[in-house]
mmCIF file of C-alpha atoms in Angstrom:
data_model
loop_
_atom_site.group_PDB
_atom_site.id
_atom_site.type_symbol
_atom_site.label_atom_id
_atom_site.label_comp_id
_atom_site.label_asym_id
_atom_site.label_seq_id
_atom_site.Cartn_x
_atom_site.Cartn_y
_atom_site.Cartn_z
ATOM 1 C CA MET O 1 -0.054 -0.080 -0.068
ATOM 2 C CA PHE O 2 3.113 2.447 0.657
ATOM 3 C CA THR O 3 4.563 1.835 -2.470
ATOM 4 C CA ASN O 4 1.234 2.295 -4.398
ATOM 5 C CA LEU O 5 1.037 5.766 -2.361
ATOM 6 C CA VAL O 6 4.427 6.479 -3.183
ATOM 7 C CA THR O 7 3.681 6.118 -7.446
ATOM 8 C CA ALA O 8 0.580 7.552 -6.547
ATOM 9 C CA VAL O 9 2.345 10.388 -5.448
ATOM 10 C CA GLY O 10 6.080 10.402 -7.986
ATOM 11 C CA LEU O 11 2.884 10.271 -10.659
ATOM 12 C CA ALA O 12 1.470 13.171 -9.901
ATOM 13 C CA ALA O 13 4.040 15.408 -9.315
ATOM 14 C CA LEU O 14 4.939 14.183 -13.304
ATOM 15 C CA ALA O 15 1.918 15.280 -14.395
ATOM 16 C CA TRP O 16 1.690 19.034 -12.728
ATOM 17 C CA ALA O 17 5.824 19.292 -13.840
ATOM 18 C CA LEU O 18 4.488 18.070 -18.058
ATOM 19 C CA VAL O 19 1.443 21.005 -17.328
ATOM 20 C CA HIS O 20 3.547 22.903 -16.363
ATOM 21 C CA VAL O 21 5.674 22.717 -18.718
ATOM 22 C CA ALA O 22 3.073 22.708 -21.312
ATOM 23 C CA ARG O 23 1.574 26.069 -19.921
ATOM 24 C CA LEU O 24 4.627 27.392 -20.045
ATOM 25 C CA ALA O 25 5.595 26.678 -24.163
ATOM 26 C CA LEU O 26 2.147 28.131 -24.540
ATOM 27 C CA ARG O 27 3.093 31.127 -22.851
ATOM 28 C CA ASN O 28 6.158 31.293 -24.655
ATOM 29 C CA GLN O 29 4.650 30.911 -28.057
ATOM 30 C CA GLN O 30 1.725 33.463 -26.672
ATOM 31 C CA ALA O 31 4.455 36.206 -26.360
ATOM 32 C CA LYS O 32 6.238 36.281 -29.923
ATOM 33 C CA ARG O 33 3.179 37.225 -31.259
ATOM 34 C CA PHE O 34 0.938 39.888 -28.430
ATOM 35 C CA ASP O 35 -0.340 42.677 -29.306
ATOM 36 C CA ALA O 36 1.720 45.123 -28.194
ATOM 37 C CA THR O 37 -1.022 48.236 -28.707
ATOM 38 C CA ALA O 38 -3.146 46.774 -26.601
ATOM 39 C CA TYR O 39 -0.952 46.679 -23.195
ATOM 40 C CA GLY O 40 -0.305 50.563 -23.699
ATOM 41 C CA LEU O 41 3.200 49.401 -25.151
ATOM 42 C CA VAL O 42 5.323 50.852 -28.247
ATOM 43 C CA PRO O 43 4.851 48.401 -31.137
ATOM 44 C CA ARG O 44 7.079 45.728 -32.434
ATOM 45 C CA ASP O 45 8.795 48.003 -35.308
ATOM 46 C CA GLN O 46 9.583 50.886 -33.100
ATOM 47 C CA LEU O 47 11.330 49.115 -31.010
ATOM 48 C CA ASP O 48 14.972 50.847 -30.158
ATOM 49 C CA ASN O 49 18.322 48.540 -28.937
ATOM 50 C CA ARG O 50 20.760 51.262 -29.856
ATOM 51 C CA ARG O 51 20.371 52.302 -26.161
ATOM 52 C CA ALA O 52 19.166 51.830 -22.960
ATOM 53 C CA GLY O 53 16.259 55.425 -22.437
ATOM 54 C CA PRO O 54 16.478 58.573 -24.920
ATOM 55 C CA PRO O 55 19.041 60.296 -25.736
ATOM 56 C CA ARG O 56 19.660 63.423 -23.234
ATOM 57 C CA ASP O 57 19.621 67.057 -24.302
ATOM 58 C CA GLU O 58 22.897 68.396 -23.552
ATOM 59 C CA PRO O 59 23.729 71.546 -25.265
ATOM 60 C CA ALA O 60 27.384 72.113 -23.055
ATOM 61 C CA LEU O 61 27.867 68.359 -23.477
ATOM 62 C CA ARG O 62 28.053 68.601 -27.166
ATOM 63 C CA ILE O 63 29.455 72.041 -27.414
ATOM 64 C CA ALA O 64 32.539 70.517 -25.181
ATOM 65 C CA LEU O 65 32.917 67.584 -28.193
ATOM 66 C CA ASP O 66 32.935 69.012 -31.070
ATOM 67 C CA ALA O 67 35.343 71.218 -29.500
ATOM 68 C CA ALA O 68 37.754 68.279 -28.495
ATOM 69 C CA CYS O 69 37.032 66.958 -31.744
ATOM 70 C CA GLN O 70 38.772 70.323 -33.368
ATOM 71 C CA GLY O 71 41.167 69.939 -30.937
ATOM 72 C CA ASP O 72 39.936 72.189 -28.095
ATOM 73 C CA TRP O 73 39.694 71.184 -24.678
ATOM 74 C CA GLU O 74 38.863 74.688 -23.227
ATOM 75 C CA PRO O 75 35.051 74.041 -23.138
ATOM 76 C CA ALA O 76 35.583 70.154 -21.434
ATOM 77 C CA SER O 77 37.476 71.485 -18.981
ATOM 78 C CA GLY O 78 34.773 74.203 -17.778
ATOM 79 C CA LEU O 79 32.666 71.442 -17.210
ATOM 80 C CA LEU O 80 34.806 69.202 -15.395
ATOM 81 C CA ALA O 81 35.987 72.446 -12.861
ATOM 82 C CA ALA O 82 31.954 73.712 -12.607
ATOM 83 C CA ALA O 83 30.785 69.521 -11.201
ATOM 84 C CA SER O 84 33.652 69.767 -8.973
ATOM 85 C CA ASP O 85 32.172 69.940 -5.262
ATOM 86 C CA ASP O 86 30.089 67.547 -3.218
ATOM 87 C CA LYS O 87 26.851 67.447 -5.150
ATOM 88 C CA ALA O 88 28.185 67.267 -8.524
ATOM 89 C CA TRP O 89 30.165 63.880 -7.574
ATOM 90 C CA GLU O 90 27.743 62.178 -10.183
ATOM 91 C CA THR O 91 27.524 64.332 -12.568
ATOM 92 C CA ARG O 92 31.798 64.800 -12.528
ATOM 93 C CA TRP O 93 32.245 61.463 -12.807
ATOM 94 C CA ARG O 94 29.955 60.335 -16.050
ATOM 95 C CA LEU O 95 31.550 63.485 -17.779
ATOM 96 C CA VAL O 96 35.170 61.935 -16.679
ATOM 97 C CA GLU O 97 34.136 58.844 -18.477
ATOM 98 C CA VAL O 98 32.541 60.660 -21.911
ATOM 99 C CA PHE O 99 35.502 62.458 -22.612
ATOM 100 C CA ALA O 100 37.822 59.467 -22.080
ATOM 101 C CA ASP O 101 35.928 58.208 -24.578
ATOM 102 C CA VAL O 102 36.664 60.371 -26.499
ATOM 103 C CA ALA O 103 40.092 60.703 -25.814
ATOM 104 C CA VAL O 104 40.208 56.656 -26.397
ATOM 105 C CA GLU O 105 39.578 57.777 -30.567
ATOM 106 C CA ASP O 106 41.997 60.253 -30.469
ATOM 107 C CA GLU O 107 44.082 62.181 -27.714
ATOM 108 C CA ARG O 108 45.576 64.640 -29.669
ATOM 109 C CA TRP O 109 43.549 67.785 -27.849
ATOM 110 C CA LEU O 110 44.359 66.018 -24.281
ATOM 111 C CA ARG O 111 47.439 66.009 -24.408
ATOM 112 C CA THR O 112 47.201 69.493 -26.071
ATOM 113 C CA TRP O 113 45.335 70.385 -22.617
ATOM 114 C CA ARG O 114 47.999 68.520 -21.037
ATOM 115 C CA ALA O 115 50.911 69.934 -22.533
ATOM 116 C CA GLU O 116 49.736 74.037 -21.678
ATOM 117 C CA ARG O 117 48.205 72.421 -17.611
ATOM 118 C CA PRO O 118 50.420 69.961 -17.014
ATOM 119 C CA ARG O 119 49.306 70.215 -13.266
ATOM 120 C CA ASP O 120 45.468 70.590 -13.940
ATOM 121 C CA ALA O 121 43.894 67.487 -12.104
ATOM 122 C CA ASP O 122 40.873 67.315 -14.406
ATOM 123 C CA ALA O 123 43.290 67.331 -17.558
ATOM 124 C CA VAL O 124 44.535 63.957 -15.338
ATOM 125 C CA VAL O 125 42.244 62.391 -14.358
ATOM 126 C CA VAL O 126 40.353 61.923 -18.092
ATOM 127 C CA HIS O 127 43.787 60.683 -18.775
ATOM 128 C CA ALA O 128 44.058 58.301 -15.867
ATOM 129 C CA HIS O 129 40.347 56.870 -17.254
ATOM 130 C CA ALA O 130 41.751 56.618 -21.006
ATOM 131 C CA LEU O 131 44.465 54.797 -20.229
ATOM 132 C CA LEU O 132 42.170 52.374 -18.166
ATOM 133 C CA LEU O 133 39.840 52.193 -20.718
ATOM 134 C CA ARG O 134 42.721 50.952 -23.514
ATOM 135 C CA ALA O 135 44.054 48.647 -21.205
ATOM 136 C CA TRP O 136 40.418 46.977 -21.098
ATOM 137 C CA ALA O 137 39.879 47.036 -24.840
ATOM 138 C CA ALA O 138 43.248 45.797 -25.114
ATOM 139 C CA ARG O 139 42.206 42.893 -22.794
ATOM 140 C CA GLY O 140 38.723 42.273 -24.135
ATOM 141 C CA ALA O 141 35.671 40.700 -22.467
ATOM 142 C CA LYS O 142 37.385 37.095 -23.042
ATOM 143 C CA TYR O 143 38.876 34.455 -20.155
ATOM 144 C CA ALA O 144 42.648 35.236 -20.035
ATOM 145 C CA GLY O 145 42.860 31.699 -21.673
ATOM 146 C CA GLN O 146 41.211 32.360 -24.996
ATOM 147 C CA THR O 147 42.669 36.563 -25.309
ATOM 148 C CA SER O 148 45.686 36.263 -27.130
ATOM 149 C CA ASP O 149 49.750 36.879 -25.290
ATOM 150 C CA GLY O 150 49.977 40.040 -27.619
ATOM 151 C CA ARG O 151 46.806 41.917 -25.498
ATOM 152 C CA MET O 152 47.391 40.075 -22.429
ATOM 153 C CA ALA O 153 50.777 41.964 -22.928
ATOM 154 C CA LEU O 154 49.079 44.907 -24.074
ATOM 155 C CA PHE O 155 47.246 44.852 -20.723
ATOM 156 C CA ALA O 156 49.140 43.804 -18.298
ATOM 157 C CA GLU O 157 51.888 47.203 -19.654
ATOM 158 C CA LEU O 158 48.529 49.512 -19.874
ATOM 159 C CA LEU O 159 46.531 49.517 -16.225
ATOM 160 C CA PRO O 160 49.777 49.896 -14.008
ATOM 161 C CA THR O 161 50.166 53.326 -16.016
ATOM 162 C CA ALA O 162 46.126 54.259 -15.507
ATOM 163 C CA MET O 163 47.069 53.880 -11.920
ATOM 164 C CA TYR O 164 49.968 55.411 -11.722
ATOM 165 C CA ALA O 165 48.010 58.542 -13.494
ATOM 166 C CA ALA O 166 45.155 58.080 -11.678
ATOM 167 C CA GLN O 167 47.216 58.233 -8.493
ATOM 168 C CA GLU O 168 49.044 61.700 -9.583
ATOM 169 C CA ALA O 169 45.528 63.780 -10.160
ATOM 170 C CA ALA O 170 44.158 62.130 -6.760
ATOM 171 C CA ARG O 171 47.369 63.588 -5.232
ATOM 172 C CA LEU O 172 46.812 67.508 -6.825
ATOM 173 C CA ALA O 173 42.714 66.900 -6.697
ATOM 174 C CA PRO O 174 42.459 65.439 -2.655
ATOM 175 C CA ARG O 175 39.136 66.021 -2.282
ATOM 176 C CA ASP O 176 37.846 63.915 -5.727
ATOM 177 C CA PRO O 177 36.985 60.903 -5.649
ATOM 178 C CA CYS O 178 37.202 60.320 -9.771
ATOM 179 C CA PRO O 179 40.795 58.766 -9.766
ATOM 180 C CA TRP O 180 39.845 56.362 -6.820
ATOM 181 C CA ILE O 181 36.632 55.618 -9.010
ATOM 182 C CA THR O 182 39.225 54.385 -11.929
ATOM 183 C CA MET O 183 41.944 52.853 -9.135
ATOM 184 C CA VAL O 184 39.695 50.831 -8.225
ATOM 185 C CA ALA O 185 38.014 49.695 -11.581
ATOM 186 C CA ALA O 186 41.607 48.742 -12.210
ATOM 187 C CA ALA O 187 42.042 46.712 -9.529
ATOM 188 C CA ARG O 188 40.498 43.158 -10.104
ATOM 189 C CA GLY O 189 42.618 43.676 -13.817
ATOM 190 C CA LEU O 190 45.973 43.789 -11.271
ATOM 191 C CA GLY O 191 45.207 41.345 -8.595
ATOM 192 C CA LEU O 192 44.907 42.739 -5.519
ATOM 193 C CA SER O 193 44.118 41.299 -2.483
ATOM 194 C CA HIS O 194 40.875 41.932 -0.936
ATOM 195 C CA ASP O 195 42.786 44.102 1.891
ATOM 196 C CA GLU O 196 44.457 46.551 -0.452
ATOM 197 C CA PHE O 197 40.775 46.343 -2.311
ATOM 198 C CA ARG O 198 39.479 47.608 0.902
ATOM 199 C CA GLN O 199 41.851 49.862 2.151
ATOM 200 C CA LEU O 200 41.194 51.792 -2.085
ATOM 201 C CA TRP O 201 37.424 51.555 -1.357
ATOM 202 C CA ALA O 202 37.958 53.117 1.993
ATOM 203 C CA GLU O 203 39.777 56.105 0.401
ATOM 204 C CA LEU O 204 36.658 56.494 -2.368
ATOM 205 C CA THR O 205 33.933 55.688 0.328
ATOM 206 C CA ALA O 206 35.452 58.523 1.851
ATOM 207 C CA ARG O 207 35.235 61.471 -0.362
ATOM 208 C CA ALA O 208 31.581 60.303 -2.668
ATOM 209 C CA PRO O 209 29.981 57.415 0.433
ATOM 210 C CA GLN O 210 27.195 57.027 -2.157
ATOM 211 C CA HIS O 211 28.158 56.735 -5.434
ATOM 212 C CA TYR O 212 26.018 54.754 -7.835
ATOM 213 C CA ASP O 213 29.317 54.535 -10.618
ATOM 214 C CA ALA O 214 31.589 53.484 -7.626
ATOM 215 C CA HIS O 215 29.585 50.825 -6.410
ATOM 216 C CA TRP O 216 28.709 49.119 -9.756
ATOM 217 C CA GLN O 217 32.902 48.816 -10.684
ATOM 218 C CA ALA O 218 33.219 47.378 -6.828
ATOM 219 C CA LEU O 219 30.957 44.839 -7.131
ATOM 220 C CA GLN O 220 32.909 43.530 -10.380
ATOM 221 C CA TYR O 221 35.761 42.921 -8.295
ATOM 222 C CA TRP O 222 33.566 41.190 -5.607
ATOM 223 C CA SER O 223 31.921 39.502 -8.413
ATOM 224 C CA GLN O 224 32.280 35.048 -8.377
ATOM 225 C CA LYS O 225 34.662 35.848 -11.921
ATOM 226 C CA TRP O 226 36.672 37.938 -10.854
ATOM 227 C CA TYR O 227 38.248 37.745 -6.825
ATOM 228 C CA GLY O 228 35.036 37.619 -4.985
ATOM 229 C CA SER O 229 31.931 34.931 -4.515
ATOM 230 C CA HIS O 230 28.428 35.069 -4.785
ATOM 231 C CA LYS O 231 27.848 35.162 -1.332
ATOM 232 C CA LEU O 232 30.769 37.843 -0.790
ATOM 233 C CA MET O 233 28.974 40.614 -4.136
ATOM 234 C CA PHE O 234 25.461 39.976 -2.772
ATOM 235 C CA LYS O 235 27.095 40.894 1.372
ATOM 236 C CA PHE O 236 28.367 43.874 -0.653
ATOM 237 C CA ALA O 237 25.147 45.184 -2.444
ATOM 238 C CA LYS O 238 22.772 43.776 0.619
ATOM 239 C CA GLU O 239 25.019 46.803 2.334
ATOM 240 C CA ALA O 240 25.599 49.025 0.588
ATOM 241 C CA ALA O 241 20.961 49.599 -0.697
ATOM 242 C CA ALA O 242 21.069 49.731 3.446
ATOM 243 C CA SER O 243 23.444 52.439 3.919
ATOM 244 C CA ALA O 244 21.312 53.903 1.416
ATOM 245 C CA PRO O 245 19.141 56.873 2.082
ATOM 246 C CA ALA O 246 15.546 56.616 1.394
ATOM 247 C CA ASN O 247 15.199 57.637 -1.996
ATOM 248 C CA SER O 248 18.359 56.713 -3.137
ATOM 249 C CA LEU O 249 19.060 54.802 -6.545
ATOM 250 C CA LEU O 250 21.962 52.837 -4.642
ATOM 251 C CA SER O 251 19.676 50.268 -3.715
ATOM 252 C CA ALA O 252 19.310 48.813 -7.142
ATOM 253 C CA ILE O 253 23.424 47.639 -6.571
ATOM 254 C CA CYS O 254 21.166 44.703 -5.538
ATOM 255 C CA LEU O 255 19.750 44.342 -9.430
ATOM 256 C CA HIS O 256 23.588 44.362 -10.886
ATOM 257 C CA ALA O 257 24.115 41.642 -7.900
ATOM 258 C CA VAL O 258 21.193 39.898 -9.863
ATOM 259 C CA HIS O 259 22.509 40.304 -13.593
ATOM 260 C CA GLU O 260 25.795 39.213 -12.718
ATOM 261 C CA ALA O 261 24.867 36.275 -10.723
ATOM 262 C CA VAL O 262 22.344 35.704 -13.143
ATOM 263 C CA LEU O 263 25.404 36.055 -16.561
ATOM 264 C CA GLN O 264 26.970 32.468 -13.843
ATOM 265 C CA GLU O 265 23.985 30.862 -13.106
ATOM 266 C CA GLY O 266 21.663 30.896 -15.166
ATOM 267 C CA ASP O 267 17.888 31.119 -14.094
ATOM 268 C CA GLN O 268 18.361 30.025 -11.317
ATOM 269 C CA ALA O 269 19.799 32.643 -9.830
ATOM 270 C CA TYR O 270 16.414 34.692 -9.306
ATOM 271 C CA ARG O 271 15.668 32.782 -7.612
ATOM 272 C CA THR O 272 17.995 32.136 -5.217
ATOM 273 C CA TRP O 273 18.931 35.712 -4.745
ATOM 274 C CA VAL O 274 15.701 37.940 -5.109
ATOM 275 C CA THR O 275 13.892 38.761 -2.007
ATOM 276 C CA LYS O 276 10.414 40.279 -2.024
ATOM 277 C CA PRO O 277 11.950 43.248 0.472
ATOM 278 C CA MET O 278 14.724 43.981 -2.204
ATOM 279 C CA LEU O 279 12.478 43.933 -5.313
ATOM 280 C CA ALA O 280 9.782 46.696 -2.746
ATOM 281 C CA ARG O 281 12.639 49.033 -2.129
ATOM 282 C CA ILE O 282 14.361 49.536 -5.050
ATOM 283 C CA GLN O 283 10.416 50.132 -6.660
ATOM 284 C CA ALA O 284 10.051 52.417 -4.340
ATOM 285 C CA ASP O 285 13.416 54.460 -5.100
ATOM 286 C CA LEU O 286 12.956 54.397 -8.788
ATOM 287 C CA ALA O 287 9.202 56.173 -8.163
ATOM 288 C CA GLN O 288 11.129 59.015 -6.395
ATOM 289 C CA ALA O 289 14.110 59.331 -8.522
ATOM 290 C CA GLU O 290 14.268 62.701 -11.256
ATOM 291 C CA PRO O 291 12.804 61.801 -14.537
ATOM 292 C CA ASP O 292 15.770 62.069 -16.615
ATOM 293 C CA ASP O 293 18.278 60.814 -14.241
ATOM 294 C CA PRO O 294 20.747 59.214 -16.767
ATOM 295 C CA ARG O 295 20.964 56.078 -14.354
ATOM 296 C CA LEU O 296 17.255 55.328 -14.229
ATOM 297 C CA PRO O 297 16.989 53.514 -17.630
ATOM 298 C CA PRO O 298 19.362 50.599 -17.194
ATOM 299 C CA ILE O 299 18.080 50.511 -13.880
ATOM 300 C CA ARG O 300 15.187 50.127 -15.174
ATOM 301 C CA HIS O 301 15.627 47.210 -17.449
ATOM 302 C CA LEU O 302 17.428 45.107 -15.234
ATOM 303 C CA LEU O 303 14.253 45.405 -12.854
ATOM 304 C CA ALA O 304 11.800 44.316 -15.324
ATOM 305 C CA ALA O 305 13.557 41.032 -16.497
ATOM 306 C CA THR O 306 14.174 40.741 -12.524
ATOM 307 C CA LEU O 307 9.896 41.535 -12.097
ATOM 308 C CA VAL O 308 9.465 39.022 -15.149
ATOM 309 C CA LYS O 309 11.340 36.137 -13.894
ATOM 310 C CA THR O 310 9.711 36.073 -10.395
ATOM 311 C CA GLY O 311 5.960 36.347 -11.593
ATOM 312 C CA ARG O 312 5.518 39.490 -10.967
ATOM 313 C CA TYR O 313 4.004 40.162 -14.435
ATOM 314 C CA ALA O 314 1.814 43.590 -13.662
ATOM 315 C CA GLU O 315 4.882 45.015 -11.829
ATOM 316 C CA ALA O 316 7.257 44.538 -14.838
ATOM 317 C CA LEU O 317 4.224 45.724 -17.422
ATOM 318 C CA ALA O 318 4.399 49.096 -15.067
ATOM 319 C CA GLN O 319 8.051 49.203 -16.079
ATOM 320 C CA PHE O 320 7.773 47.899 -19.954
ATOM 321 C CA ARG O 321 5.922 50.861 -20.146
ATOM 322 C CA LEU O 322 8.058 53.312 -18.858
ATOM 323 C CA ILE O 323 10.479 51.593 -20.545
ATOM 324 C CA GLY O 324 8.494 52.853 -23.933
ATOM 325 C CA GLY O 325 10.501 51.424 -27.239
ATOM 326 C CA TRP O 326 14.504 51.567 -26.066
ATOM 327 C CA CYS O 327 15.933 48.255 -25.864
ATOM 328 C CA GLY O 328 19.562 48.809 -26.110
ATOM 329 C CA ALA O 329 20.295 47.582 -22.432
ATOM 330 C CA ALA O 330 21.545 44.615 -20.193
ATOM 331 C CA PRO O 331 20.161 42.550 -19.909
ATOM 332 C CA TRP O 332 18.759 41.826 -23.208
ATOM 333 C CA THR O 333 22.127 42.958 -25.062
ATOM 334 C CA ASP O 334 23.291 39.892 -23.122
ATOM 335 C CA ALA O 335 21.581 37.847 -25.991
ATOM 336 C CA ASN O 336 22.705 37.382 -29.696
ATOM 337 C CA ASP O 337 20.291 40.099 -30.748
ATOM 338 C CA PRO O 338 18.714 42.099 -28.020
ATOM 339 C CA THR O 339 15.344 43.005 -29.871
ATOM 340 C CA PRO O 340 13.398 40.084 -29.607
ATOM 341 C CA ALA O 341 14.913 39.053 -26.488
ATOM 342 C CA PHE O 342 13.106 42.845 -24.622
ATOM 343 C CA ASP O 343 9.702 41.896 -27.037
ATOM 344 C CA HIS O 344 9.381 38.393 -25.497
ATOM 345 C CA ALA O 345 10.013 39.452 -21.948
ATOM 346 C CA ARG O 346 7.709 42.137 -22.221
ATOM 347 C CA GLY O 347 5.122 39.761 -23.803
ATOM 348 C CA LEU O 348 5.713 37.760 -20.609
ATOM 349 C CA ALA O 349 4.825 40.644 -18.610
ATOM 350 C CA ALA O 350 1.665 41.289 -20.736
ATOM 351 C CA LEU O 351 -0.128 38.671 -20.532
ATOM 352 C CA GLY O 352 0.788 36.685 -17.245
ATOM 353 C CA SER O 353 -1.011 40.266 -15.948
ATOM 354 C CA GLY O 354 -4.531 39.693 -17.426
ATOM 355 C CA ARG O 355 -6.818 40.883 -20.102
ATOM 356 C CA PRO O 356 -5.148 44.234 -21.721
#
């Protein structure tokens, strides 16, 4: 009798699993042809995978970039000088990244700037980050064993140079957290120990304790693919979120940790690491964010994907409506073609939320 009971329970579980798989397959098929407009979503033929959200209208930055392309460094210098106080560190770092990107393509304007003002900390910090970007471009995204000896040699040459330049910038501008962000980003390539990394991190957070991009760089160091583990990475992310004031976007650093775990473990990571309090906090903080905050669109994409994968379809649909037709962001860009990956996820959200 006991054997018969066990057999019956096993068959029932198998039947339930088969029904679940069939329903999931049906929903996946339906998601491929759902009516986006019926759910208040942008039509498929208007999806744009070139960026995470709408382009920002920043005339001063556009002028500075055009000037740099013509060899004139002064507009860039003016923008960086205006973003040099405790309330502007996030803006300053974004400018450093943009100008460093330009310098990687053509550094003549930056070389002129450095020659004319050799002790200008703004020029040095852009130079340091440009060196770092060149180093990582040489390294590439593949594992070390899949990267050529020549690329690894160039990486090994450029990375210490970037660190040295960032240290110089930190000496010239002791209050500025930006050189320390470059150092933190270089740390994983240089193989710094946990204690050495914590020393860098202490210097950075003494200057900008809630800096979003700084936390993203540190999260990479603590990830399993570098010098940490899922446990250490989530510990770091949860502590950062807990220390952040209400309505701070820093709580979303947990979504980046989830994304890193998914890249390593697959979708199982959503069930392992995502909690209802985490999602509630992030959604509450996003609701209070400035609508034009440049960090907002990439966060919404990660949040929408996480909500779909955890079965919170109505909440996911609300995020997809706010995202609009932009789909050039993680996790969709992890796929060979981000557009159908994005469209399929929002289809699941729409169908799972009920009738339009």
